[in-house]
């Protein structure tokens, strides 16, 4: 897979994760139910098409990557250099 395809894949996963974080944040406010980062990972994974590529970074799985993105979004670290 060319690098630009990997970059597109990562950007797509980030966008999907941001939408899931926003959705869960609204649910939390509306219902007063707290969610775990793993719930966000599950939402993103369930929303992926069945043929969605499973990128890896060494021994990291797609779920690992989405979990890291979730943490970076929730902590604000994803946006520190933006």
CSV table of N, CA, C and O in Angstrom, one decimal:
chain,number,residue,atom,x,y,z
A,1,UNK,N,0.9,-1.2,0.0
A,1,UNK,CA,0.0,0.0,0.0
A,1,UNK,C,0.9,1.2,0.0
A,1,UNK,O,1.8,1.4,0.9
A,2,UNK,N,0.7,2.2,-0.9
A,2,UNK,CA,1.5,3.4,-1.0
A,2,UNK,C,1.3,4.2,0.3
A,2,UNK,O,0.2,4.2,0.9
A,3,UNK,N,2.3,5.0,0.6
A,3,UNK,CA,2.2,5.9,1.8
A,3,UNK,C,1.0,6.7,1.8
A,3,UNK,O,0.4,6.9,2.9
A,4,UNK,N,0.6,7.3,0.7
A,4,UNK,CA,-0.5,8.2,0.7
A,4,UNK,C,-1.8,7.4,1.1
A,4,UNK,O,-2.7,8.0,1.7
A,5,UNK,N,-1.9,6.1,0.7
A,5,UNK,CA,-3.0,5.3,1.1
A,5,UNK,C,-3.0,5.1,2.6
A,5,UNK,O,-4.1,5.1,3.3
A,6,UNK,N,-1.8,4.9,3.2
A,6,UNK,CA,-1.8,4.8,4.7
A,6,UNK,C,-2.2,6.1,5.4
A,6,UNK,O,-2.9,6.0,6.4
A,7,UNK,N,-1.7,7.2,4.8
A,7,UNK,CA,-2.1,8.5,5.4
A,7,UNK,C,-3.6,8.7,5.3
A,7,UNK,O,-4.2,9.1,6.3
A,8,UNK,N,-4.2,8.3,4.2
A,8,UNK,CA,-5.6,8.5,4.0
A,8,UNK,C,-6.4,7.6,5.0
A,8,UNK,O,-7.4,8.0,5.6
A,9,UNK,N,-5.9,6.4,5.2
A,9,UNK,CA,-6.5,5.5,6.2
A,9,UNK,C,-6.4,6.0,7.6
A,9,UNK,O,-7.4,6.0,8.3
A,10,UNK,N,-5.2,6.5,8.0
A,10,UNK,CA,-5.1,7.1,9.3
A,10,UNK,C,-6.0,8.3,9.5
A,10,UNK,O,-6.7,8.4,10.5
A,11,UNK,N,-6.1,9.2,8.5
A,11,UNK,CA,-6.9,10.3,8.6
A,11,UNK,C,-8.4,9.9,8.7
A,11,UNK,O,-9.2,10.5,9.4
A,12,UNK,N,-8.8,8.9,8.0
A,12,UNK,CA,-10.2,8.4,8.0
A,12,UNK,C,-10.4,7.8,9.4
A,12,UNK,O,-11.5,8.1,10.0
A,13,UNK,N,-9.5,7.1,10.0
A,13,UNK,CA,-9.7,6.5,11.3
A,13,UNK,C,-9.8,7.6,12.4
A,13,UNK,O,-10.6,7.5,13.3
A,14,UNK,N,-9.0,8.7,12.2
A,14,UNK,CA,-9.0,9.8,13.1
A,14,UNK,C,-10.4,10.4,13.1
A,14,UNK,O,-11.0,10.7,14.1
A,15,UNK,N,-10.9,10.7,11.9
A,15,UNK,CA,-12.2,11.3,11.7
A,15,UNK,C,-13.3,10.5,12.3
A,15,UNK,O,-14.2,11.0,13.0
A,16,UNK,N,-13.3,9.2,12.1
A,16,UNK,CA,-14.3,8.3,12.6
A,16,UNK,C,-14.2,8.3,14.2
A,16,UNK,O,-15.2,8.2,14.8
A,17,UNK,N,-13.0,8.3,14.7
A,17,UNK,CA,-12.8,8.3,16.1
A,17,UNK,C,-13.3,9.6,16.7
A,17,UNK,O,-14.0,9.6,17.8
A,18,UNK,N,-13.0,10.7,16.1
A,18,UNK,CA,-13.5,12.0,16.6
A,18,UNK,C,-15.0,12.0,16.6
A,18,UNK,O,-15.6,12.5,17.6
A,19,UNK,N,-15.7,11.5,15.6
A,19,UNK,CA,-17.1,11.5,15.6
A,19,UNK,C,-17.7,10.6,16.7
A,19,UNK,O,-18.7,10.9,17.4
A,20,UNK,N,-17.0,9.4,17.0
A,20,UNK,CA,-17.4,8.5,18.0
A,20,UNK,C,-17.2,9.2,19.4
A,20,UNK,O,-18.1,9.1,20.3
A,21,UNK,N,-16.1,9.9,19.6
A,21,UNK,CA,-15.9,10.6,20.9
A,21,UNK,C,-17.0,11.7,21.1
A,21,UNK,O,-17.6,11.8,22.2
A,22,UNK,N,-17.3,12.4,20.0
A,22,UNK,CA,-18.3,13.5,20.1
A,22,UNK,C,-19.7,12.8,20.5
A,22,UNK,O,-20.4,13.3,21.3
A,23,UNK,N,-20.0,11.7,19.8
A,23,UNK,CA,-21.3,11.0,20.0
A,23,UNK,C,-21.4,10.6,21.5
A,23,UNK,O,-22.4,10.7,22.1
A,24,UNK,N,-20.3,9.9,22.0
A,24,UNK,CA,-20.3,9.4,23.3
A,24,UNK,C,-20.3,10.6,24.3
A,24,UNK,O,-21.0,10.5,25.4
A,25,UNK,N,-19.7,11.7,24.0
A,25,UNK,CA,-19.7,12.9,24.9
A,25,UNK,C,-21.2,13.4,25.1
A,25,UNK,O,-21.6,13.7,26.2
A,26,UNK,N,-21.9,13.4,23.9
A,26,UNK,CA,-23.3,13.8,24.0
A,26,UNK,C,-24.1,12.8,24.8
A,26,UNK,O,-25.0,13.2,25.6
A,27,UNK,N,-23.9,11.6,24.6
A,27,UNK,CA,-24.6,10.5,25.3
A,27,UNK,C,-24.4,10.7,26.8
A,27,UNK,O,-25.3,10.5,27.6
A,28,UNK,N,-23.1,10.9,27.2
A,28,UNK,CA,-22.7,11.1,28.6
A,28,UNK,C,-23.5,12.2,29.2
A,28,UNK,O,-24.0,12.1,30.3
A,29,UNK,N,-23.5,13.4,28.5
A,29,UNK,CA,-24.2,14.5,29.0
A,29,UNK,C,-25.7,14.3,29.2
A,29,UNK,O,-26.3,14.6,30.2
A,30,UNK,N,-26.3,13.7,28.1
A,30,UNK,CA,-27.7,13.5,28.1
A,30,UNK,C,-28.2,12.4,29.1
A,30,UNK,O,-29.2,12.5,29.8
A,31,UNK,N,-27.4,11.4,29.3
A,31,UNK,CA,-27.8,10.2,30.1
A,31,UNK,C,-27.1,10.2,31.5
A,31,UNK,O,-27.6,9.4,32.3
A,32,UNK,N,-26.1,10.9,31.7
A,32,UNK,CA,-25.3,10.9,32.9
A,32,UNK,C,-24.6,9.5,33.1
A,32,UNK,O,-24.1,9.2,34.2
A,33,UNK,N,-24.5,8.7,32.0
A,33,UNK,CA,-23.8,7.4,32.1
A,33,UNK,C,-22.4,7.7,31.6
A,33,UNK,O,-22.2,8.3,30.6
A,34,UNK,N,-21.4,7.1,32.3
A,34,UNK,CA,-20.1,7.3,31.8
A,34,UNK,C,-19.7,6.1,31.0
A,34,UNK,O,-20.1,5.0,31.1
A,35,UNK,N,-18.8,6.4,30.0
A,35,UNK,CA,-18.3,5.4,29.1
A,35,UNK,C,-16.8,5.3,29.2
A,35,UNK,O,-16.1,6.2,29.7
A,36,UNK,N,-16.3,4.2,28.8
A,36,UNK,CA,-14.8,4.0,28.8
A,36,UNK,C,-14.3,4.2,27.4
A,36,UNK,O,-15.0,4.0,26.4
A,37,UNK,N,-13.0,4.5,27.3
A,37,UNK,CA,-12.4,4.6,26.0
A,37,UNK,C,-12.6,3.3,25.1
A,37,UNK,O,-12.8,3.4,23.9
A,38,UNK,N,-12.7,2.2,25.7
A,38,UNK,CA,-12.9,0.9,25.0
A,38,UNK,C,-14.3,0.9,24.3
A,38,UNK,O,-14.5,0.3,23.3
A,39,UNK,N,-15.2,1.6,24.9
A,39,UNK,CA,-16.6,1.8,24.3
A,39,UNK,C,-16.5,2.5,23.0
A,39,UNK,O,-17.1,2.2,22.0
A,40,UNK,N,-15.6,3.6,23.0
A,40,UNK,CA,-15.4,4.4,21.8
A,40,UNK,C,-14.7,3.5,20.7
A,40,UNK,O,-15.1,3.5,19.5
A,41,UNK,N,-13.8,2.7,21.1
A,41,UNK,CA,-13.1,1.8,20.2
A,41,UNK,C,-14.1,0.9,19.5
A,41,UNK,O,-14.1,0.7,18.3
A,42,UNK,N,-15.0,0.3,20.4
A,42,UNK,CA,-16.0,-0.6,19.9
A,42,UNK,C,-17.0,0.1,18.9
A,42,UNK,O,-17.3,-0.5,17.8
A,43,UNK,N,-17.3,1.3,19.2
A,43,UNK,CA,-18.2,2.1,18.3
A,43,UNK,C,-17.5,2.3,16.9
A,43,UNK,O,-18.1,2.1,15.9
A,44,UNK,N,-16.3,2.7,16.9
A,44,UNK,CA,-15.5,2.9,15.7
A,44,UNK,C,-15.4,1.6,14.9
A,44,UNK,O,-15.7,1.5,13.7
A,45,UNK,N,-15.0,0.5,15.6
A,45,UNK,CA,-14.9,-0.8,14.9
A,45,UNK,C,-16.2,-1.3,14.3
A,45,UNK,O,-16.2,-1.8,13.2
A,46,UNK,N,-17.3,-1.1,15.0
A,46,UNK,CA,-18.6,-1.6,14.5
A,46,UNK,C,-19.0,-0.8,13.3
A,46,UNK,O,-19.7,-1.3,12.5
A,47,UNK,N,-18.5,0.5,13.2
A,47,UNK,CA,-18.9,1.3,12.1
A,47,UNK,C,-18.1,1.1,10.8
A,47,UNK,O,-18.4,1.7,9.8
A,48,UNK,N,-17.0,0.3,10.9
A,48,UNK,CA,-16.2,0.1,9.8
A,48,UNK,C,-16.8,-0.9,8.8
A,48,UNK,O,-17.3,-1.9,9.2
A,49,UNK,N,-16.6,-0.7,7.5
A,49,UNK,CA,-17.0,-1.7,6.5
A,49,UNK,C,-16.3,-3.0,6.8
A,49,UNK,O,-15.1,-3.0,7.3
A,50,UNK,N,-16.9,-4.1,6.4
A,50,UNK,CA,-16.2,-5.4,6.6
A,50,UNK,C,-14.9,-5.5,5.9
A,50,UNK,O,-14.0,-6.3,6.3
A,51,UNK,N,-14.7,-4.8,4.8
A,51,UNK,CA,-13.5,-4.9,4.0
A,51,UNK,C,-12.5,-3.8,4.4
A,51,UNK,O,-11.5,-3.6,3.6
A,52,UNK,N,-12.7,-3.1,5.5
A,52,UNK,CA,-11.8,-2.0,5.9
A,52,UNK,C,-10.5,-2.6,6.2
A,52,UNK,O,-10.4,-3.5,7.0
A,53,UNK,N,-9.4,-2.0,5.7
A,53,UNK,CA,-8.1,-2.5,5.9
A,53,UNK,C,-7.7,-2.4,7.4
A,53,UNK,O,-8.2,-1.6,8.1
A,54,UNK,N,-6.9,-3.4,7.8
A,54,UNK,CA,-6.5,-3.4,9.2
A,54,UNK,C,-5.0,-3.0,9.3
A,54,UNK,O,-4.1,-3.8,9.2
A,55,UNK,N,-4.8,-1.7,9.4
A,55,UNK,CA,-3.4,-1.2,9.5
A,55,UNK,C,-2.7,-1.7,10.8
A,55,UNK,O,-3.4,-1.9,11.8
A,56,UNK,N,-1.5,-1.9,10.7
A,56,UNK,CA,-0.7,-2.2,11.9
A,56,UNK,C,0.6,-1.4,11.9
A,56,UNK,O,1.1,-0.9,10.9
A,57,UNK,N,1.0,-1.2,13.1
A,57,UNK,CA,2.3,-0.6,13.3
A,57,UNK,C,3.1,-1.5,14.2
A,57,UNK,O,2.9,-1.6,15.4
A,58,UNK,N,3.9,-2.4,13.6
A,58,UNK,CA,4.6,-3.4,14.3
A,58,UNK,C,3.6,-4.4,14.9
A,58,UNK,O,2.9,-5.0,14.1
A,59,UNK,N,3.6,-4.6,16.2
A,59,UNK,CA,2.7,-5.6,16.8
A,59,UNK,C,1.3,-5.0,17.2
A,59,UNK,O,0.5,-5.6,17.8
A,60,UNK,N,1.1,-3.7,16.8
A,60,UNK,CA,-0.2,-3.0,17.2
A,60,UNK,C,-1.3,-3.4,16.2
A,60,UNK,O,-1.1,-3.4,15.0
A,61,UNK,N,-2.5,-3.6,16.7
A,61,UNK,CA,-3.6,-3.9,15.9
A,61,UNK,C,-4.4,-2.6,15.6
A,61,UNK,O,-4.1,-1.6,16.2
A,62,UNK,N,-5.4,-2.7,14.8
A,62,UNK,CA,-6.2,-1.6,14.4
A,62,UNK,C,-6.9,-1.1,15.7
A,62,UNK,O,-7.0,0.1,16.0
A,63,UNK,N,-7.4,-2.0,16.5
A,63,UNK,CA,-8.0,-1.6,17.8
A,63,UNK,C,-7.0,-0.8,18.7
A,63,UNK,O,-7.4,0.2,19.3
A,64,UNK,N,-5.7,-1.3,18.7
A,64,UNK,CA,-4.7,-0.5,19.5
A,64,UNK,C,-4.6,0.9,18.9
A,64,UNK,O,-4.4,1.8,19.7
A,65,UNK,N,-4.6,1.0,17.6
A,65,UNK,CA,-4.4,2.3,17.0
A,65,UNK,C,-5.6,3.2,17.3
A,65,UNK,O,-5.4,4.4,17.7
A,66,UNK,N,-6.8,2.7,17.3
A,66,UNK,CA,-8.0,3.5,17.6
A,66,UNK,C,-8.0,3.8,19.0
A,66,UNK,O,-8.4,5.0,19.4
A,67,UNK,N,-7.6,2.9,19.9
A,67,UNK,CA,-7.5,3.2,21.3
A,67,UNK,C,-6.5,4.4,21.6
A,67,UNK,O,-6.8,5.3,22.4
A,68,UNK,N,-5.4,4.4,20.9
A,68,UNK,CA,-4.4,5.5,21.1
A,68,UNK,C,-5.0,6.8,20.6
A,68,UNK,O,-4.8,7.8,21.2
A,69,UNK,N,-5.7,6.7,19.4
A,69,UNK,CA,-6.3,7.9,18.9
A,69,UNK,C,-7.3,8.5,19.9
A,69,UNK,O,-7.4,9.7,20.1
A,70,UNK,N,-8.1,7.6,20.5
A,70,UNK,CA,-9.1,8.0,21.4
A,70,UNK,C,-8.5,8.7,22.6
A,70,UNK,O,-8.9,9.8,23.0
A,71,UNK,N,-7.4,8.1,23.1
A,71,UNK,CA,-6.7,8.7,24.3
A,71,UNK,C,-6.2,10.1,23.9
A,71,UNK,O,-6.3,11.1,24.6
A,72,UNK,N,-5.6,10.2,22.7
A,72,UNK,CA,-5.0,11.4,22.2
A,72,UNK,C,-6.1,12.5,22.0
A,72,UNK,O,-5.9,13.7,22.2
A,73,UNK,N,-7.3,12.1,21.5
A,73,UNK,CA,-8.4,13.0,21.4
A,73,UNK,C,-8.9,13.5,22.7
A,73,UNK,O,-9.1,14.7,23.0
A,74,UNK,N,-9.1,12.6,23.6
A,74,UNK,CA,-9.7,12.9,24.9
A,74,UNK,C,-8.7,13.8,25.7
A,74,UNK,O,-9.1,14.7,26.5
A,75,UNK,N,-7.4,13.5,25.6
A,75,UNK,CA,-6.4,14.3,26.4
A,75,UNK,C,-6.1,15.6,25.7
A,75,UNK,O,-5.5,16.5,26.3
A,76,UNK,N,-6.5,15.8,24.4
A,76,UNK,CA,-6.1,17.0,23.7
A,76,UNK,C,-4.8,16.9,23.0
A,76,UNK,O,-4.4,17.8,22.3
A,77,UNK,N,-4.0,15.8,23.3
A,77,UNK,CA,-2.7,15.7,22.7
A,77,UNK,C,-2.7,15.7,21.2
A,77,UNK,O,-1.8,16.2,20.5
A,78,UNK,N,-3.8,15.2,20.6
A,78,UNK,CA,-3.9,15.1,19.1
A,78,UNK,C,-3.8,16.5,18.5
A,78,UNK,O,-3.4,16.7,17.4
A,79,UNK,N,-4.2,17.5,19.3
A,79,UNK,CA,-4.4,18.9,18.7
A,79,UNK,C,-3.3,19.8,19.2
A,79,UNK,O,-3.4,21.0,18.9
A,80,UNK,N,-2.3,19.4,19.9
A,80,UNK,CA,-1.3,20.2,20.5
A,80,UNK,C,-0.5,20.9,19.4
A,80,UNK,O,-0.1,22.1,19.6
A,81,UNK,N,-0.2,20.2,18.4
A,81,UNK,CA,0.7,20.8,17.3
A,81,UNK,C,-0.1,21.5,16.2
A,81,UNK,O,0.5,22.0,15.3
A,82,UNK,N,-1.4,21.4,16.3
A,82,UNK,CA,-2.3,21.9,15.2
A,82,UNK,C,-2.4,23.4,15.2
A,82,UNK,O,-2.2,24.1,16.1
